[in-house]
Structure formats: structure tokens, C-alpha cells
Amino acid sequence: MRSVSNRSTVDLAPWAVPSRFAWKSCGDVKSRVITGCLCCRAVNVQMVQSQAPWPCTNVVTNFRCRQKSTKYRSLQTEDTEQQIIRETFHLVSKRDENVCNFLEGGLLIGGSENKLIYRHYATLYFVFCVDSSESELGILDLIQVFVETLDKCFENVCELDLIFHMDKVHNILAEMVMGGMVLETNMSEISTQAEAHSKMEKSEAGIAGAPARAVSAVKNMNLPEMPKNINIGDISIKVPNLSSFK
Amino acid sequence: MALKIVKGSIDRMFDKNLQDLVRGIRNHKEDEAKYISTCIDEIKQELKQDNIAVKANAVCKLTYLQMLGYDVSWAAFNIVEVMSSSKFTYKRIGYLAASQCFHEGTDVIMLTTNQIRKDLSSPHQYDTGVALTGLSCFVTPDLARDLANDIMTLMSHTKPYIRKKAVLIMYKVFLKYPESLRPAFPRLKEKLEDPDPGVQSAAVNVICELARRNPKNYLSLAPLFFKLMTSSTNNWVLIKIIKLFGALTPLEPRLGKKMIEPLTNLIHSTSAMSLLYECVNTVIAVLISLSSGMPNHSASIQLCVQKLRILIEDSDQNLKYLGLLAMSKILKTHPKSVQSHKDLILQCLDDKDESIRLRALDLLYGMVSKKNLMEIVKKLMLHVDKAEGTTYRDELLTKIIDICSQSNYQYITNFEWYISILVELTRLEGTRHGHLIASQMLDVAIRVKAIRGFAVAQMATLLDNAHLLTGNTQRNGICEVLYAAAWICGEFSEHLEDPMQTLEAMLRPKVATLPGHIQAVYVQNAAKLFATVLRKHEGETDSQAAQETSQLLIDRLPLFVQSANLEVQERASCILQLVKYIQKLQQKNVEVAEEVTALFAGELNPVAPKAQKKVPIPEGLDLDAWINEPPSESESEDEKPKAVFTKEEHKHSRSRHTEVDEKELARRREARKQEQANNPFYIKASPSSQKVYDAPGVEHIPVVQIDLSVPLKVPGVPMSDQYLKLEEERRQKDKAERKKKEKKKKREKRGKGRKADSGPESEEDIRPAHQVDIVTEEMPENALPSDDDDKDPNDPHKALDIDLDKPLADSEKLPVRTHRPEVLKSPAEDRVHESIPLETKKKSGKEKKEKKKGKEKDRKRSKEEKKKKKHKEVEEELLESQPEEAVQSEETKEAAAPPTSAEASDLDFWLCSAPVPPAAQEETAPSSAAAVDTSSAAALESEPDEPKDAEPEDTKSSKHKKKKQKKEKEEKEKKKKKRHHHHHHHSDAGGEDSVQNGTVEEEEPLPPMSNYSLLAENSYIKMVYDIQGNHQDESKVVVSVIFENKSDSFLKSMEFNVMDSLNSKLQRPEGAGPHDSLTVPFQLPPGVSNEARFVFSVQSIVMPQKLKGTLTFIVKSDESSTHEKLDFKLHFTCTSYLITTPCYSDAYAKLLESGDLKGSSLRLEGISMPFHHLLARICFHHHFSVVERIDSCASMYSRSIQGHHVCLLVKTSDQTVSIDAKCDEPSLLGNVLDEIKQTFSKC
């Protein structure tokens, strides 16, 4: 059974699906988009959000699963990391819609052996940087699996989920990519583990955690600036329902 | 206590959590830095509290800030605190923070060792999992050494979740602590056959990663991976394995041969594009590693190229990109097969996607020929003009130069054109590649003597218009060109029309703004020009002109003397003094020209790059050896004089040595020249190259005519275009002349070596515009042929280059935890202290057992191997080695030799033997032997045919043992059975033997298949053929015929002809009559085969067709030559009009729903082959692709060249196969089904 579902991850040819999906048009969405970008550094992943020219946000986050080999690591401090993210975002964001999803990043990402492979969902870019031992189309699938898993775990994921729950996204990613190498590609396996994690978390918090949860729920609901933010991010990433998935 | 907890949690309610922080940052866009600094202050306060929950929250926020680019290394210790919390929630926060912030330099890492170890052995699998994930990001050499053993234990954990993580992290451990590779490898190998697919995939992942860097150590795993490849259904794993084989095949060509069949089958049967692409890639790697020429291979190349073409034509840009990428790999070894797709690649040049354009540019490199170079470059020049963005334009520029200069300017027929292209390129705005253009100009001018006159004229114009190049300060990249221009004008100044003018241009005050190194060249070459001017005016009665020149120099040079650049200053002042002296002499009317010219006499020869490096060290010279014994320590008190002394001695010895070897050198030089003369690929230096440049030879070279026809500057039109036109005219003229000549010749001679349809002229026919001799670059005598390794010495993978087949020595075990704190011990120390304390030994007992097992395994194998040969000596050896087993550590090294050879021969055996069906299968299904493919060669190979099988064994044994004992056939058979039996027993025992002989595979690999079927055969020649359609043209099919010469004579003048029917016609060149035959474009030496393609046009494709034809040829033996004829019948099946087309299941479903298709069905009885073989066969022979497969049911799709859809639903249940088919053309469908039936009735 498992082998069948595993197969589907590679077989479903998601690159045949348009990478930009319909999104709810709510007011001046364009001007307030949060652009995110997830970048996997030969295997370790970075998530970047926006160096956007619009005033909405200046959040830059990066997710790393660290790369496979230590060769380029020595150079990386927080600053160079930020620079890589910025330039990656710059490269990716100026690309047209109907162009291929591979980019040669050159020296920025450690030479010609490495490639940037990205996917564009609504306003988010998921960028993986991989070396030549990974299959290009395979990584495209992997991104798809990642996004679908996020969708499953967050129940209809939207950008705000990713922004406010960085840690959770990171934990899900850790179940997929570890130490720069692909650990698991089966979506149900990944989400099972993620669910098990959150179950444990809840049971540990127990009664002591309840008041804190209540407070944070109240904070989320009542704070005056909240509606504005929700409006900003009310663009959900729609994951395509592919017939071959079932 | 309880109160405290409640109070703590109430405090926490009002602390900021991560979400609050994120929200806050988003609300403080204007003063983000200030906001964050207050947040950090808060976090610092929180970290000081005792409550772990508060700390965890703070660390969680810090992690986020780290991701924003803030330095949080100051909190490293708090992170460790949170990591050691007993609660999973907090632990996870801690490990996440650690994985983000820790790196090798973090000093608190050493405090974590025990904590991590505790977590690794935690009873909760998620604690362990989180620790493994975190560790994978910040593992250091110390951590790796200390924890390797714990992680290795986890590799056999009961939970697959832990196992797969442990397996994967081993790679990082190996990188940091290479000593752990050998002890851990047997277990890693075991995990390749783990029941959990996740663990298996992790193990494959790790081994592929290791093998990619050091493939040769992993060759022995090839059989195991082969087995995995044929049995695995997980595409991720398949892709990894296929990639791995791509890395292995260059080391073992036999492996490539074995791979090619299963890979082609996969290519035909898979519907996953990613898998298909990787298969194609690996097939390419295989083909590159094999020497080409075998007919099968040209078919595989064709298959690859064809598949890639489908990818490139796809509307999906990703596939297009990858197709081009793979194409460029084929290009390196099989440029011919790629060249036929030139149209497609040129089309990609216009793509709007830059990545794709760049890939297409890469491919162009191999597309050029003498014929089309100008045309292609012209196209590129257009792109240069249009291109936006300097990066792409620079890329174009480098590609143009690459393309033109490749293989020693092989494709350039007209160097004047090339020079003008280079000059045009200098007009590019803001390019960084001025130096590249400059070096090309220099190279061409130096090495192509005939062009010098033209080049000098062009360069003089450039110098004259230097202000255009230097005008814009941003364009300083391009002024490098002036460097070349000045040098060329100076060095070859005898070709200058008006040296005085050029000299004047070179000494303009503006020059002083150029970069220093260019000025230096200007100054130096001004002196050369000066010499030329002087010589010109020599003998003239009136020395006025010469004196004016001197005055000019004296006036202008002081400008350069003041230069800040040392080089310029020095040269200028030197030359200034010289000129002043000359002026004095001139005033005394002394003839000076000759002396001045002598300063610059002599030709400069080009020197090959790396030439200096390649000067071999003369024999007997040991630079490290002492020449005099060093004085003892006590005598020499200071080091310095000693060093100087030895240095001098070295010099001395070298010169002495050369003296001695003068004769020897002369001899070698002679030998080398001889060799070069015999080498057709070596472009010889013209004999005149050694002479001074005013040798008379140069003038004889006809350059002048074209000079006249092209004015130096045509306003509006770029010069290179003029050349293009000229070139076309010239070629036309040439062609016309040639035709005239040819007509005079006898008809028989016409066909020699060239196609009769001489529409496009072939390569050899293009005569270069003028005789060009390219001077070779000089290399030192006896240059070493090998290129230096450019490997990075810092590559961490170098340390992992370890022989894995050697049995483990006792000293190699992993360090095991002791009660002593040994965290800070370095690995080196560790090795010294090999006398391990008692407790360590105890703990590693398990491990030892493991090792012993491994050793026994090896021995068993070696025994087995030798038993097969029943060699007495070997048995004795084995007996001897028996006691060795008892003796432990000391003896292991000596014992090492036999097992490795056994391992190697195992691999040899696996590679040599044909795939023999497993014995068990033979018993249950006796018909399976007959189920082998019909194609003769394949059948021969795979049948368990006795002598065939014996052969590889023999060769193998002869390899290892010098003596080979002849045995009775029966005896051998017995033995073989025994072996089978043995193996079965062995694998029953627990599958310990991981390297198997390939004879016991769980699933029978697909039998090799070939689509080529016999066309005709006689005692001279054998023809096999295959028919393929292509998508581009709905009325054409290509018939590939392989001609194989079976005789001992030479076959030539082969002519191929068929009788056209109304429906199908052979495509003949224009002008040929409908009954003319086509000349096969090659000759066949004895035993050689080659492939030719013929295009047929067809009208209706619903019916199969047979065409009669004949092949005539001349058999030429030593004394006689005879005309021979062979009749054949070309069978166009309906299958041959089908083209494998991938189809996605949703599109497939739509197609079936549409109702346009008419159905038909077919039942086949008594089919005993496995279902996947059946499918593979339909895919392969009938050009279908699998859309979906569920258990014993599969849907398949194909399309005809005229766009008919053919859909199949294949079901199987015990020996009966039913095929339901639908197609929009019922008669086509009926015929295809008949053909499928026939295919299966044959087996």
C-alpha cells in the first residue's frame, strides 16, 4: 500500500499543473502581499519572507536544514545567510510565470553544481537549493509534498499560518529533510508524525497550559490590529486536487 | 508548590509568546530595530528566570530572531538548558534553536554530549527523533566520535522511525569522523534490505551520497543495487539508484553493458517523467563510458535523443530545460546524433526563459560545422544586439568565442571574418569580457600567419578610434582590447600601411588614462613601431621623416615617464633614453635602423598553457635529496646559512645534469617529432615558423583579393555580414566548379563516400578561404601527458575514500563510552591509546561479534568461490586459514587478501554471467525458459545454455588462477546445481549474503529486448531493421537498417532500393527518378556493422504493408571484386506507425469518456510470463506507455503518427491475458491487436 502512495508522489507530474492558483481577491491584495520563499540549501531549507518593496512587512525568516556537506558552511554567518536569502528572493521574484523552475545561482549558492529549484504558490515561493545528487523533478515533487503536508497539518494553510507558526513549519520540514538529505517523501507518514508531535505537546501542557492557551486565543481575537492582519494574509494556498492522488 | 506552578503559568500568560513577537514586529515597521532590541532585553530577563517554560518561550523567540538575521550566539548556554528539559515540547524548542544557531565554533557544544547521548537512548521515540534531527545540523568531529557508537546501535532500533533517522545521520557522522565508516558499513549495507521502505530509502540515500564522491569503493555493491533496482517500486529509491549507477559505470564498462537493457526497458515502461529523465541520464553516462560502435548502442542513443526531443518539445518549460541539459551530455560523445536536432535547439534560443536560452547556447557549441558556423554566429550576434541584461550578453559573448575557437579553430574557414566578428564584439556596451576578446585577437594573430596583414589593419583602426572604446568610464572592461591591438600593431608592424599614423595614435595624451598594464604595452610597442618607421626611411636621402619620428617620441614619452605605474615608467624612461641616443646618431647621419630593428628581431612563438608545469623533472634529479650530508645538529647553530647553501647546490646540480643529458634530449626531441609527424591529429608547425618574420614565405599566401572586395568600414552594415555574403558566393562558385569537374568524371566514382543527394555540401568540401596554417603552441620537451588533478584538497569527502571490502581490523572499532570524561580527547590521541580499558571491551563485545560475522561472511564466500573451482591448492589454503580464524587481531591483515579477491571475483562473475533464470523458477514453470525474447541475440544470451554459461566462468577462473583444469561438462553441471542449492540454503539462513551472484534474484529481471528484426541475410551481409515514426511529420516514418558485414571482404557501393507502392514511397533526393536507388553512405570493412536511415512517406496507416526491395553491393576482396544482390521485404506493421506518447491519467480518463473511440478486444491464453514483463513487452514492441497500473490490471496508451489514439486495458488472471482496446480507427486497432497477438504467440 505504502509503495503505491509513495509512487504517486513522483508519478503525479505536478509540474504539469499551473504553479499559480486562483486566490481570493480581497481589496488591494497586491499591495499588501507577503512574499515568502523557502529555500533549501543543498539540502537544508530556508524560508524567506519578503524583502518586499511594499510597506506591509519586513519579515525575513529562514529555515535551514543545513547542507549536506560542510564545504561552504564555514563562510556562513547570519549576515551572509541573509544575503543569500535576499539575493535568492531577488532572483526568484523577478522570474516570469511560465518559465522553468530551475535556476543556476552561481557562486552565491556554492558553484555550478548547485541549483535553485523553486515553486510558486500564490504569493509564496518555496525555494530549495540542491546539489547534483538530487533529481530535479524529484525535488519539485518534494516541494509539492511539503506544501500539501502543510495544508493538511494547518487545515487549509495560508500565509499567516506560516508566519506565526514558524516553529511548527520547521518541525514539519524536519520530518522531511534532515541534515540536508531527504528523509521521508510519503505525505501520510510525515503528517502522522507531525500529528503525534502535537498530540504529545498538548498532553504535556495539560491543565497548566490551559490558561495560557486561553489568553493567547483572546489576544488573537480581540486585539484591535488583528483584523487588519488577517485581511492581509487571507490568501490561502490552494493545493490542487489531483485526480492521480487518489 | 502547586501554587508556584499556577503562579508561573499566570506569569506566562502575559509574557510575549512567538506569535506576539511576530505580530509586534509587523506592527513596528518604522522602528523595527528599536522594537527588536527591546524584545531582546525582555528575552534576556526571561532567560534569567528559573521557570523552564519561560526560558523555552524565550528561546523560541530567539530562534525566530536568529532567522531574521540577528546574532543570538550569546544565548547558546540557555539553549543547552532548554534542550535538557525533560518535557518533549521544550526539548524540541531547544533542539530547533540549537540546529539554527550552533556551528562548529560554538563552544557550548561540548557540554551537550552527555545530554544528547541520554536523549538518544531515551525510551520515548520522539525524544530520540528530535535529538537525531538536531544533531544532524550541528554535529562536530568530537560529537561524531563520541556518539558514533550510540547512533550505530540506533540503526537496529525496533522503530523504523528511529532507524531511518539513525541511518541518515550516519552520513554526517562519516563526514566528521571518517574512521567510523568501516566499522559502521556492514550494518549500513544490511539496512539496504530493511523491511521498512523508509529505512531502505535512507540507506540508499546515504550510500549514494558516499558513492558519488568515491565510486570505486562501492563497485562491489553493484549486484545488490541491481537487485534493488529491479525489485523496488519506490521511485525515489529508483532515482537514487539509477543516479548511483551513473556514477559507477565509468569505472566498470561491463556494468554499463549490463545496465543498458533494463534501463531501456524502464524508459519504455515508466510513466513518471522524473524516473524517465534519470534513466535517460544514466543511459547517457553508460554510453559515454562504453566505446561506441556497437549497433545496439546507436539504437540506445537514438532512443535517448528521441526521448529528449519529446521533452524539449514539451510545453512544460521544466522538461524543456532538463531535456537540453541532458542533450548537452550526449553532445560530448555523440555530436552527430544531436546535430540532427539543430532546428529545435536554434528554436530554443528564442525562448523567453533565460535559463533555457543558456542551456541551448551550451548545446550550440557542438552544433557548429564548417558549413554553418558563420550562419550560427550571425544569429548569435543578432541576439547579442537584442539581449537585455549584461549577464546574458556576456554569456553570449563567451559562447561565440568558445564556439569559434573550439578545437583549434577547427570550424573557421575564414579568419578575416572571425577578426571582424571580434572587432564587432568590442562595440558591446559594458561587457566584462574585454580580456577574452583580447586574448582571442592575440591568439589568432600570432598563430594564423596569413591573417596578420588583415589583423594589423583592423587593429590600427581600433587604435585610431580608441576614444570610442575608452570614452565611457563604465566600459573599462573593453579597453583590454587595446592591449591586444597595440601589441599586434607593434609586433607585426611590417604589415602596417602607415606605421607613422599608428605610432601617433599610440602616443596621444589620452592614452595616459588607460590602465597601467595597457600603457606599458603601448610604450613598448611604440618602440617597435619606431623601429619599423626607421627601417622604412632607411636609405632615403632625406632623413627628415625619420628624425621627425624621433622627435615625436621625445616629445610624447615624458608623459609616460611621469606615470604612477612602475612598469610604464620604467619602460618609458628606458626607451626615451634610447630614442635620444638614436636622435644624436641620426643628426650625425649614422645609419641606425638595423641596430634598432635588431632589438625586436625574432618571432615569438605561442606557448601552450600549463607548459611550464609540464616540464618533466629530469631523470635522476631528486630535489629532496641531500647533496652533502647535513651537518649534525650540534655543528650548525643557526639555520640560515644552511638554507642558502643547499639552495645553491640545487641550482648547481640541475645545470650539471642538463649538460650530461644534452644528447639524450636531442634524441628524445627527434623521437617526438617523429611521433608528431605520424599523428594525423597533430597540426604541424609550418617550417617557416622558426624563421624571422621577414621571411619571404608570408607574402606568398593569398590574402589580398578579399581585402579589396571588403572596404574596412561599411557604414550601417556590420562587416561580418559582408563576409557571410562573400562566403556564400564563394561556396556557390566552388560548388559550381566542382560540379563541372565531377561531371567530367566517370559515374562510378561519384558515389564514393558521399551521398548521391549532394544537396547540402558535406564538411570536407568546404575549402577554406585562404590557405591557413595554424601554428601549434609550444610544449616543453617530453611534456608529461597527464593533466593535473584539480581536486579541492579541502574536500571533506576525500577523507572518506576508504576501502570498504577489507575486513575490519580489531583496532578499528568505534570508541565506546567510558566512565572517564574523555570529551576533549582528540581522535589522534584516541588512536594512540589503543590499549582499551576493560569495561570498553566488554561493551564493544556486541560489536566484535558483528565484525566476526562479517569476517565469516567473507570467508564463506571465498570458500564458496573456491569450491566451485575445486582447486586442491585452494583447499589447502583454506585449511591453513582455518586456524587463522582463531588467532584474532594480528593475523587479520594477512588474511585480508583472499576475501577481497573473492569479493572482486564475485563482482566479476556477476558482471560476466548472463542473467540465468533462477533454478526455482525452472522447476515451477518449465516454460519460462522458452519465454525469452524472440530476437535471436537476446535469446542466446539469456538462455541457460550450458557452454555459454561455462564460458564466463572459465575466463574468470583463468583470471585468478594461472592454471585452468579442463573438466567434463556433466561434472560442471553438477557443480552448478550444487551452487544453486548452496545459495538457496544460504539465503534461507537469513539472507546474510548480501552480495549475491545474480543467479538468485527474487524477481526475474526483464529479459533483454530488441526491436530490430531480420530483414534479409546472405553469406556476405545481414540486415536488420526497425521502423519508427515521429511526431513532427504525420506522413513519414524512418526505417533504420543495420548492415552487418559477415564476410572477410570489403563491402562497398551499397545501393538500397525499394519498389514503391501507391501508399508508401521511399523518399528520394530531389531530381532522382522514382526508381533510382539510394546509396548507403558508408562502406563496410569485414566484421563491421553500421546503421543507415531511410525515410518513407506513407499515406494511409491503417493497414500493414509489405514493400519489396533489393540491396546491391560490391564485394571487394584482395584479388577480385564482384557485384552481389540481396532481395528483401520491408514489413510496415501498424505498430510501427505508433509512437510512445506519455499520457496522464486524467487526460486518459477524459479520452475514454469522450465516446469517440470504438472498442475491440483480444484474449491471449497460456501466457506465463510475469505481468510486468508482459507490459514491458507491449511497451517496447508496440510503442505503448503505461498510464496506470493497479495490481494485475494496467491501462496503456499510444498515438499514431496521424494522431489516432489507441488505448488498451490489459488484465491478467492465471495465464490468461485479456486486452480491451479502444481506438478512433477500428481497422488500425484490429491490425495492432493482431500484431500484439503475434508477438505473444511467438513466445
mmCIF file of N, CA and C in Angstrom, chain A residues 209-223, chain B residues 9-15 17 20 23:
data_model
loop_
_atom_site.group_PDB
_atom_site.id
_atom_site.type_symbol
_atom_site.label_atom_id
_atom_site.label_comp_id
_atom_site.label_asym_id
_atom_site.label_seq_id
_atom_site.Cartn_x
_atom_site.Cartn_y
_atom_site.Cartn_z
ATOM 1 N N GLY A 209 -1.291 24.305 30.879
ATOM 2 C CA GLY A 209 -1.225 25.057 29.631
ATOM 3 C C GLY A 209 -2.524 25.761 29.282
ATOM 4 N N ALA A 210 -3.592 25.315 29.899
ATOM 5 C CA ALA A 210 -4.905 25.818 29.500
ATOM 6 C C ALA A 210 -5.056 27.338 29.607
ATOM 7 N N PRO A 211 -4.696 27.928 30.752
ATOM 8 C CA PRO A 211 -4.864 29.378 30.829
ATOM 9 C C PRO A 211 -4.063 30.109 29.759
ATOM 10 N N ALA A 212 -2.857 29.629 29.521
ATOM 11 C CA ALA A 212 -2.019 30.294 28.525
ATOM 12 C C ALA A 212 -2.683 30.241 27.161
ATOM 13 N N ARG A 213 -3.259 29.084 26.880
ATOM 14 C CA ARG A 213 -3.915 28.946 25.583
ATOM 15 C C ARG A 213 -5.090 29.894 25.468
ATOM 16 N N ALA A 214 -5.819 29.960 26.574
ATOM 17 C CA ALA A 214 -6.989 30.826 26.575
ATOM 18 C C ALA A 214 -6.566 32.268 26.322
ATOM 19 N N VAL A 215 -5.516 32.670 27.026
ATOM 20 C CA VAL A 215 -5.067 34.048 26.865
ATOM 21 C C VAL A 215 -4.650 34.322 25.434
ATOM 22 N N SER A 216 -3.913 33.391 24.884
ATOM 23 C CA SER A 216 -3.431 33.664 23.527
ATOM 24 C C SER A 216 -4.597 33.680 22.539
ATOM 25 N N ALA A 217 -5.613 32.871 22.842
ATOM 26 C CA ALA A 217 -6.791 32.898 21.978
ATOM 27 C C ALA A 217 -7.473 34.251 22.060
ATOM 28 N N VAL A 218 -7.557 34.756 23.297
ATOM 29 C CA VAL A 218 -8.179 36.061 23.484
ATOM 30 C C VAL A 218 -7.374 37.138 22.759
ATOM 31 N N LYS A 219 -6.054 37.045 22.935
ATOM 32 C CA LYS A 219 -5.179 38.018 22.280
ATOM 33 C C LYS A 219 -5.430 38.026 20.779
ATOM 34 N N ASN A 220 -5.524 36.801 20.245
ATOM 35 C CA ASN A 220 -5.698 36.721 18.801
ATOM 36 C C ASN A 220 -7.021 37.327 18.352
ATOM 37 N N MET A 221 -8.040 37.145 19.213
ATOM 38 C CA MET A 221 -9.362 37.582 18.796
ATOM 39 C C MET A 221 -9.568 39.086 18.936
ATOM 40 N N ASN A 222 -9.142 39.594 20.108
ATOM 41 C CA ASN A 222 -9.620 40.925 20.459
ATOM 42 C C ASN A 222 -8.689 42.087 20.141
ATOM 43 N N LEU A 223 -7.466 41.782 19.925
ATOM 44 C CA LEU A 223 -6.566 42.914 19.725
ATOM 45 C C LEU A 223 -6.977 43.687 18.478
ATOM 46 N N SER B 9 2.388 29.866 35.653
ATOM 47 C CA SER B 9 1.645 29.840 34.392
ATOM 48 C C SER B 9 0.873 31.128 34.178
ATOM 49 N N ILE B 10 0.463 31.750 35.299
ATOM 50 C CA ILE B 10 -0.224 33.034 35.147
ATOM 51 C C ILE B 10 0.755 34.093 34.657
ATOM 52 N N ASP B 11 1.996 34.043 35.203
ATOM 53 C CA ASP B 11 3.025 34.950 34.696
ATOM 54 C C ASP B 11 3.177 34.779 33.199
ATOM 55 N N ARG B 12 3.187 33.538 32.839
ATOM 56 C CA ARG B 12 3.463 33.237 31.433
ATOM 57 C C ARG B 12 2.386 33.790 30.511
ATOM 58 N N MET B 13 1.186 33.841 31.049
ATOM 59 C CA MET B 13 0.098 34.309 30.207
ATOM 60 C C MET B 13 0.392 35.672 29.616
ATOM 61 N N PHE B 14 1.067 36.458 30.434
ATOM 62 C CA PHE B 14 1.259 37.819 29.965
ATOM 63 C C PHE B 14 2.630 38.062 29.359
ATOM 64 N N ASP B 15 3.433 36.999 29.340
ATOM 65 C CA ASP B 15 4.671 37.099 28.572
ATOM 66 C C ASP B 15 4.330 37.082 27.091
ATOM 67 N N ASN B 17 4.558 35.599 23.647
ATOM 68 C CA ASN B 17 4.999 34.364 23.009
ATOM 69 C C ASN B 17 5.409 34.676 21.561
ATOM 70 N N ASP B 20 3.065 36.734 19.487
ATOM 71 C CA ASP B 20 3.051 38.147 19.852
ATOM 72 C C ASP B 20 4.251 38.865 19.260
ATOM 73 N N ARG B 23 3.733 39.419 15.606
ATOM 74 C CA ARG B 23 2.740 40.462 15.405
ATOM 75 C C ARG B 23 3.350 41.822 15.704
#
